Coordinates of C-alpha atoms in Angstrom, one line a residue:
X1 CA 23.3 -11.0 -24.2
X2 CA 20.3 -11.1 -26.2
X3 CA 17.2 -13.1 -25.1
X4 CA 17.4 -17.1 -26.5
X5 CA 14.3 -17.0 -29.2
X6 CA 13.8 -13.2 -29.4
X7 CA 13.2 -13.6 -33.2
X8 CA 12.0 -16.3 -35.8
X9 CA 14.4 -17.5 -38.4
X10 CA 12.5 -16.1 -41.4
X11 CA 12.5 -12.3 -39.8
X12 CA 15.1 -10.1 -40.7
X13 CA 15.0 -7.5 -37.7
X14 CA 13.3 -8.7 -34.0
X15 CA 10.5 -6.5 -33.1
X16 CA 11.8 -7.3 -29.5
X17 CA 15.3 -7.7 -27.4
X18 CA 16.4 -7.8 -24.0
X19 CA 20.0 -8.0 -22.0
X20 CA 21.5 -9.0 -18.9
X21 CA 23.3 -7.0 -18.0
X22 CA 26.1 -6.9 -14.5
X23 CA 25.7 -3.4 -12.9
X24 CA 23.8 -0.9 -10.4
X25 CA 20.2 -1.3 -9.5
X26 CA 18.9 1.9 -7.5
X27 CA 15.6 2.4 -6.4
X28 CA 13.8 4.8 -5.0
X29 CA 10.5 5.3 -2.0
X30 CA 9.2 8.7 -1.2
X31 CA 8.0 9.0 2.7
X32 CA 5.6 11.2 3.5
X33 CA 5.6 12.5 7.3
X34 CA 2.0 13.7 8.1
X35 CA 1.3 15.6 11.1
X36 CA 4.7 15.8 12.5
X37 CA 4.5 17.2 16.1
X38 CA 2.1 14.4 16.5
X39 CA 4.8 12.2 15.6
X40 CA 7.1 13.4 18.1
X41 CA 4.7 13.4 21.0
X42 CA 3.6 9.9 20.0
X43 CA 7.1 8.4 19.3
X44 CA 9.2 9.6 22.2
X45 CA 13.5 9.0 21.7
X46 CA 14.3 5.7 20.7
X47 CA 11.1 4.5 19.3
X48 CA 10.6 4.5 15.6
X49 CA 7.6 4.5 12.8
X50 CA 8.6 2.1 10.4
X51 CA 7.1 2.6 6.6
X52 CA 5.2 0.4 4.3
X53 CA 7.0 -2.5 2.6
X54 CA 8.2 -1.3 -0.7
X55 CA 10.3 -3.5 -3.7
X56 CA 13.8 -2.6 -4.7
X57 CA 15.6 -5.5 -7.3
X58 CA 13.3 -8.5 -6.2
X59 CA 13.6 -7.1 -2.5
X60 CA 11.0 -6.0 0.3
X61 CA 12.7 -3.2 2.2
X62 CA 11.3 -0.3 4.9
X63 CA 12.7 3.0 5.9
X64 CA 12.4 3.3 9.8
X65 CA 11.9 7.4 11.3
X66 CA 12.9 8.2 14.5
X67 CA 11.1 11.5 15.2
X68 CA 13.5 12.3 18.2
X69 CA 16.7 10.4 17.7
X70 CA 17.2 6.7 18.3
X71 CA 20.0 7.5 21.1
X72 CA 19.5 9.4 24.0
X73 CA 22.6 11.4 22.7
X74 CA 20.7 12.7 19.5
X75 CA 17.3 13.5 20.8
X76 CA 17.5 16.8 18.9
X77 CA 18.0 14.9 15.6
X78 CA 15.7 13.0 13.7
X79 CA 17.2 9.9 12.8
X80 CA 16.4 7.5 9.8
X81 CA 17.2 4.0 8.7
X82 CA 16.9 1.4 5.9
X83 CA 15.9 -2.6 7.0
X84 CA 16.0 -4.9 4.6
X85 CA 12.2 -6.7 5.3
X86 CA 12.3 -10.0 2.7
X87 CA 15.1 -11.2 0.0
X88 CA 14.6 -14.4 -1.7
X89 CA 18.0 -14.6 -2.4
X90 CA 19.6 -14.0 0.9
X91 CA 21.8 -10.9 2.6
X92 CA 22.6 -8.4 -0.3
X93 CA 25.5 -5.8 0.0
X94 CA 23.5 -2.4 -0.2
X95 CA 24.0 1.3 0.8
X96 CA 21.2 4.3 1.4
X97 CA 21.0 7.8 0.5
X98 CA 18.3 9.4 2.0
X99 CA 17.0 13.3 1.1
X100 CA 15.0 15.7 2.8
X101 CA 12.9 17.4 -0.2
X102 CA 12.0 20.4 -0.7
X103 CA 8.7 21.6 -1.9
X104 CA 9.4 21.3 -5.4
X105 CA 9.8 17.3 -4.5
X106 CA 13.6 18.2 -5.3
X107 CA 16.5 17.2 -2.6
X108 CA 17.7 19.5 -0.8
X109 CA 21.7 18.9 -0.8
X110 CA 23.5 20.3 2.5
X111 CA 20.2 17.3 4.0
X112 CA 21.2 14.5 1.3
X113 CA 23.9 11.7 3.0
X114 CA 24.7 8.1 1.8
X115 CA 26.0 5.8 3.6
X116 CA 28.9 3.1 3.2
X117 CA 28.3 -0.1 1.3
X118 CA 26.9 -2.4 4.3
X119 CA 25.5 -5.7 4.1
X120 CA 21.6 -6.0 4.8
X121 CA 19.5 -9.4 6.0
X122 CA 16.4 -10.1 7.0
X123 CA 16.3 -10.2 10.4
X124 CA 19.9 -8.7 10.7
X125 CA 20.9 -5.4 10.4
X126 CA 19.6 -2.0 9.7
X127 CA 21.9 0.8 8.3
X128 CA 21.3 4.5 8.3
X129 CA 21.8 8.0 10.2
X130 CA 21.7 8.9 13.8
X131 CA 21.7 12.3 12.7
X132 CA 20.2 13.3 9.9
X133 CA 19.0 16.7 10.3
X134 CA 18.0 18.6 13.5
X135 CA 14.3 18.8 14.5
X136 CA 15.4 22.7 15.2
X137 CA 16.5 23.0 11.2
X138 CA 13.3 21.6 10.3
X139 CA 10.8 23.0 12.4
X140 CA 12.1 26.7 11.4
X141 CA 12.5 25.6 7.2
X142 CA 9.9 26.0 4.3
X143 CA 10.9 22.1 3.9
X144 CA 7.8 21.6 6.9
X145 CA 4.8 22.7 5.4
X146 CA 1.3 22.1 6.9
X147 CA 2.7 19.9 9.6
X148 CA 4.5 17.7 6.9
X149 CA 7.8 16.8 4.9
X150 CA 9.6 14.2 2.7
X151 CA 12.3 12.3 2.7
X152 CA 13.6 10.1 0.1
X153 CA 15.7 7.2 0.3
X154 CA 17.6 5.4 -2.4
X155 CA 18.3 1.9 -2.2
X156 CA 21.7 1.8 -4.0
X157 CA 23.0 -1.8 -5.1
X158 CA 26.2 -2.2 -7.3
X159 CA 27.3 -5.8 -9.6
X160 CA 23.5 -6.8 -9.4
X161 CA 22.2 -8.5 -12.6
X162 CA 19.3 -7.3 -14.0
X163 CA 17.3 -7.4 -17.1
X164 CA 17.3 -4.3 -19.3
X165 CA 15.0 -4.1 -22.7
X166 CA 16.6 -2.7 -25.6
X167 CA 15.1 -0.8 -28.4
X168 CA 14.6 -2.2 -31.6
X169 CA 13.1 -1.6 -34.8
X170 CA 9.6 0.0 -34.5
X171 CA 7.1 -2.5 -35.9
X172 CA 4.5 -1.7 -38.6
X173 CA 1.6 -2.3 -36.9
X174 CA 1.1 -0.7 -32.9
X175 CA -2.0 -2.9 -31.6
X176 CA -3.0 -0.6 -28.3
X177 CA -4.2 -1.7 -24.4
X178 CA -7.7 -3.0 -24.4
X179 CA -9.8 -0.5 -23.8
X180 CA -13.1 -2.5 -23.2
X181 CA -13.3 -1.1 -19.9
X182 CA -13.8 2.5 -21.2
X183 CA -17.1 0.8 -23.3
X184 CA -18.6 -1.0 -20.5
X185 CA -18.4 2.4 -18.5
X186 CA -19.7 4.3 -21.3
X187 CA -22.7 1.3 -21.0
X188 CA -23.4 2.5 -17.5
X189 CA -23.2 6.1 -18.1
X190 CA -25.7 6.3 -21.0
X191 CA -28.6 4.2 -18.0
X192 CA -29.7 2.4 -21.7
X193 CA -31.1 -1.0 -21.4
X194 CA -31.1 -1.8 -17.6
X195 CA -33.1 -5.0 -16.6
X196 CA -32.3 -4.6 -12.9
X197 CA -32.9 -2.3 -10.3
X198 CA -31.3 -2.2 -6.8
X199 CA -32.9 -0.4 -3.7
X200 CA -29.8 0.0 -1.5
X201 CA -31.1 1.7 1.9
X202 CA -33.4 4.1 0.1
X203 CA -31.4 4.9 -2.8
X204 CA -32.0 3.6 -6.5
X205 CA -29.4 1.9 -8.8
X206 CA -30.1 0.3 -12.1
X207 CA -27.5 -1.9 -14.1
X208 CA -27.0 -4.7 -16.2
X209 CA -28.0 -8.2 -15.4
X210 CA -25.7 -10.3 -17.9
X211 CA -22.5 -7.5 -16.7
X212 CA -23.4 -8.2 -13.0
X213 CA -23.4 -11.9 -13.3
X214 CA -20.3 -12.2 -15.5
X215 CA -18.5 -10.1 -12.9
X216 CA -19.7 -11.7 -9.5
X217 CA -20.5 -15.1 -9.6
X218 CA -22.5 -13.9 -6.4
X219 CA -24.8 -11.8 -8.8
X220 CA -25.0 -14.5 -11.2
X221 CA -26.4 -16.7 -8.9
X222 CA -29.0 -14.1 -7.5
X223 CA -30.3 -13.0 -11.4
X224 CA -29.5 -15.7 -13.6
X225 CA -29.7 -19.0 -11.2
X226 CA -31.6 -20.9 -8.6
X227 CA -31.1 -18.1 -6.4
X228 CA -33.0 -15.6 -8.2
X229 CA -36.6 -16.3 -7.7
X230 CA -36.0 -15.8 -4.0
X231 CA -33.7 -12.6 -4.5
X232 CA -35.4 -10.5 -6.9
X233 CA -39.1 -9.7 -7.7
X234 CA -39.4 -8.5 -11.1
X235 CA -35.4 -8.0 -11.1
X236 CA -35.6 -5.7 -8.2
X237 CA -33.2 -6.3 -5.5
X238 CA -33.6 -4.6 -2.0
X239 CA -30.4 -4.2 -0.1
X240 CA -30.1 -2.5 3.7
X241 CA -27.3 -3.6 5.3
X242 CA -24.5 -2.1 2.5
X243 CA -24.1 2.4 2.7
X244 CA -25.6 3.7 -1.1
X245 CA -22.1 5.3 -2.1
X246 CA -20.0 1.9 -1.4
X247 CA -22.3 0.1 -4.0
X248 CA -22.6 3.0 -6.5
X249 CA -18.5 2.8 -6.0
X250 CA -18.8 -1.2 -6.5
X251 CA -20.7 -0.7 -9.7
X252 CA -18.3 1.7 -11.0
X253 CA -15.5 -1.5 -10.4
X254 CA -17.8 -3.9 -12.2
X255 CA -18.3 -1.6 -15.3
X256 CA -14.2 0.1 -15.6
X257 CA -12.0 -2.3 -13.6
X258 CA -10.7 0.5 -11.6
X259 CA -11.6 2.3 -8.3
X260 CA -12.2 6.1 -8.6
X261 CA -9.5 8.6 -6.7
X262 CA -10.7 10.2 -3.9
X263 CA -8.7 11.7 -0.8
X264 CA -6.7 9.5 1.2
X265 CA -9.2 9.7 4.7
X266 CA -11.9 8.8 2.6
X267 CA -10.0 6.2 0.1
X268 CA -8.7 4.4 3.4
X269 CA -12.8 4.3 4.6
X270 CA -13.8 3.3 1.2
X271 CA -11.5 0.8 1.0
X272 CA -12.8 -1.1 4.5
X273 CA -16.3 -1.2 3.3
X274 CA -15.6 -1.9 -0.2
X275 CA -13.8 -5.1 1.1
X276 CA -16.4 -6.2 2.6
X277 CA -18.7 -5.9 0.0
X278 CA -16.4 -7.9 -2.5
X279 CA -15.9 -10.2 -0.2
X280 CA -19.6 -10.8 -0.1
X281 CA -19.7 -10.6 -4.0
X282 CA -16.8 -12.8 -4.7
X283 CA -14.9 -10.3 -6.3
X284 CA -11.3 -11.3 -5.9
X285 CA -9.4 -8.5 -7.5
X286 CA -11.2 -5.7 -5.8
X287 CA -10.6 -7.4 -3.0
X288 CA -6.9 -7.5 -3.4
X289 CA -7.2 -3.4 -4.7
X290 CA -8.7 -2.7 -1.0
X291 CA -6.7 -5.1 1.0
X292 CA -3.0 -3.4 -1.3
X293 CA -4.9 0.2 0.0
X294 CA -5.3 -0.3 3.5
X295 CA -1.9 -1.8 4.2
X296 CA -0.1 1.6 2.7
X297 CA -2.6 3.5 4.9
X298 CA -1.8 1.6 8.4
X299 CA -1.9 4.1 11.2
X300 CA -2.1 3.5 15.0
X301 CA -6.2 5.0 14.8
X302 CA -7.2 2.2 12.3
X303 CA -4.7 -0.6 13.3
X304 CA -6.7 -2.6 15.6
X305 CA -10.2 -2.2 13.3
X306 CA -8.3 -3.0 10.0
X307 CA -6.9 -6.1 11.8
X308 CA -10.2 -7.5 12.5
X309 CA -11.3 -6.5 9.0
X310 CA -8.1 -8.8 7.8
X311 CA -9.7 -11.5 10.0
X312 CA -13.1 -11.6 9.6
X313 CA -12.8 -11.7 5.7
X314 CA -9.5 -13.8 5.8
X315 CA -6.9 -11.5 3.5
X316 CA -4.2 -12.6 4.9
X317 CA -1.7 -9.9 3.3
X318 CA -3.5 -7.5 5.2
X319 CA -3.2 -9.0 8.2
X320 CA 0.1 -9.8 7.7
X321 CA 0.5 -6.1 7.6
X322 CA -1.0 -5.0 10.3
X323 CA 1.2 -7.4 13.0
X324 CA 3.9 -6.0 11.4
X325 CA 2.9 -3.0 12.0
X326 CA 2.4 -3.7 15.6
X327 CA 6.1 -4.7 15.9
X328 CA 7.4 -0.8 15.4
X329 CA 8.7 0.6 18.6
X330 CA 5.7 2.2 20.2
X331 CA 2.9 1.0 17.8
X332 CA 1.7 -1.6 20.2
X333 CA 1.2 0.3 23.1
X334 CA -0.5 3.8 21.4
X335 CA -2.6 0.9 19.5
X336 CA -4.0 -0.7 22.9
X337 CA -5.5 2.9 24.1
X338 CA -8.1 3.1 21.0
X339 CA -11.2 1.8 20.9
X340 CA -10.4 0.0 18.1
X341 CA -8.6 -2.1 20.3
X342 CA -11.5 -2.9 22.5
X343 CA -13.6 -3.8 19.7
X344 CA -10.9 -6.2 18.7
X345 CA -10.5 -7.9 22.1
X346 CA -14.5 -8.4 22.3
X347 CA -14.9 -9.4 18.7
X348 CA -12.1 -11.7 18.2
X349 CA -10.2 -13.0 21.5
X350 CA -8.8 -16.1 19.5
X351 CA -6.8 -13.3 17.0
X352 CA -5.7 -11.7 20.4
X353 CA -3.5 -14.6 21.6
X354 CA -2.3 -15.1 17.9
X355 CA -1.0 -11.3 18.1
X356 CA 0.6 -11.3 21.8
X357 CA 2.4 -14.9 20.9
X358 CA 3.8 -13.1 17.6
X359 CA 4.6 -9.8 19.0
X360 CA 6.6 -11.9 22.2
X361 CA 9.5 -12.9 19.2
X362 CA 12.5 -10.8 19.4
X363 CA 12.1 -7.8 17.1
X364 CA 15.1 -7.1 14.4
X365 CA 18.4 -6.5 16.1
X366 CA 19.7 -3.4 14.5
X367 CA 23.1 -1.8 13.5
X368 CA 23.7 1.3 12.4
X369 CA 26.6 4.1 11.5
X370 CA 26.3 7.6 12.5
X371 CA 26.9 11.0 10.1

């Protein structure tokens, strides 16, 4: 059913078209299991890891590992599960396939199983396999390599209605994305025409006034308003209390609009200082960038630390995140004997109550259907 309005009466072809169209919507999430004995000394038989929220057809969902069965009966199984975490519109009739991979990212079939069509809710149920594969298979396959695997799960829903873009005739003009970002980087790479330098504990920056200031309204008030006379002699800003490589990472953001790639232990770092520093700049989207980061990097060493984080600078996503992470079979507990923990209980014994009242609410019932 073409989109009302797709083209203007005197056009012969639209340049665009949509449909709705009644049928399957599958999506996929690829979990990464890192440091898997760990896991199985950590999360004894019964208790679970659950994954980070990911979207299938308007939907929050999480896949839930069991590193030594959920029964007692299948502690030499690892067992895995699909919970349906948010859905606007209500239960949905669903089914899983989950995959161990190989290391080709390929699944590996005698290890790929759906289940039935089952009905998911919030709240409700959770559907998957008590016996997926053996910890015995795995531990002695090329599938574990460097203490780690991959499973895949596809989140299979059939009669849903979704919107599908059709092709159409090519126009005769392409206009491309923006690229302004690439020009203001280039800017900053050629160090040409800085007014401003930046002493950030011992180490020297120079940028941009007029960038700075239409990036942060923080910086515009220290170089272009009242604030500047008692900020900056000469345009020379001294800053001690903020680590040379978080700022030379937050100029990099003001000038491209993106965060450079570095390796996940020292992305998930970056990402708690650099919050704090755009929070103290009033930069919004980075903020959001660090705050989307840390919740897919939520691990029982960083839990209690990143919650505080959430709190202190009030990103309440993250936060969100991290009590939900706390809810996982096990989490609490293993959380409670770091000294993250202890720096959480000292720094903010108000959020302490707030957690133990939320955590006391019944956790998900959960129903599930063997191999």
């Amino acid at each position: 059913m073409p989109a009302p309005g797709s083209a203007a009466a005197d056009v012969d072809e639209p340049r665009s078209a949509s449909a709705i169209v009644a049928g399957t919507v599958t999506g996929h999430h690829l979990l990464h299991v890192e440091g898997y004995s760990r896991t199985k000394e950590d999360f004894p038989n019964g208790k679970c890891v659950k994954s980070c929220p990911f979207r299938v057809a308007g939907r929050s969902w999480r896949v839930w590992y069991f590193p030594n069965g959920e029964r007692s009966q299948d502690a030499d199984y690892i067992a895995i599960f699909l919970s349906l975490v948010e859905s606007a519109t209500g239960p949905v009739k669903a089914r899983a396939k989950f995959s161990l991979m190989d290391q080709d990212d390929e699944p590996v079939p005698p290890h790929t199983v759906s289940t039935n069509l089952y009905e998911f809710s919030v709240q409700g149920t959770a559907w998957g396999l008590y016996r997926f594969i053996t910890k015995e298979f795995l531990e002695a396959s090329e599938h574990l390599k460097d203490e780690c695997f991959k499973i895949m799960c596809d989140v299979i829903i059939p009669g849903e209605l979704h919107i599908e873009e059709r092709a159409t005739a090519s126009p005769f003009v392409v206009v491309p994305p923006s690229d302004m970002h690439k020009h203001f980087g280039d800017f900053l790479a050629a160090k040409d025409g800085f007014d401003v330098t930046f002493q950030v504990a011992g180490e020297t920056f120079r940028a941009h006034r007029h960038i700075l200031a239409a990036r942060s309204p923080v910086f515009k008030a220290e170089l272009l308003g009242a604030m500047r006379e008692g900020t900056a002699t000469g345009y020379c800003i001294r800053i001690d209390d903020l680590l040379p490589e978080v700022f030379k990472v937050l100029l990099h953001f003001i000038y491209n609009d993106w965060v450079p790639e570095m390796e996940v232990q020292e992305e998930t770092v970056m990402a708690q200082h650099l919050l704090e520093a755009a929070d103290r700049y009033d930069m919004q989207r980075l903020k959001l960038i660090c705050e989307e980061k840390l919740c897919n990097y939520l691990e029982v060493s960083m839990a209690a630390t990143t919650l505080v984080l959430a709190e202190q600078h009030n990103c309440q996503g993250l936060k969100d995140a991290c009590i939900e992470f706390l809810k996982s079979p096990g989490a609490l507990e293993a959380v409670m004997a770091t000294d993250g923990f202890d720096h959480l209980t000292k720094t903010c014994p108000a959020l302490v109550k707030e957690l133990m009242f939320k955590l006391a609410t019944p956790l998900y019932k959960r129903k599930k259907v063997g191999t």
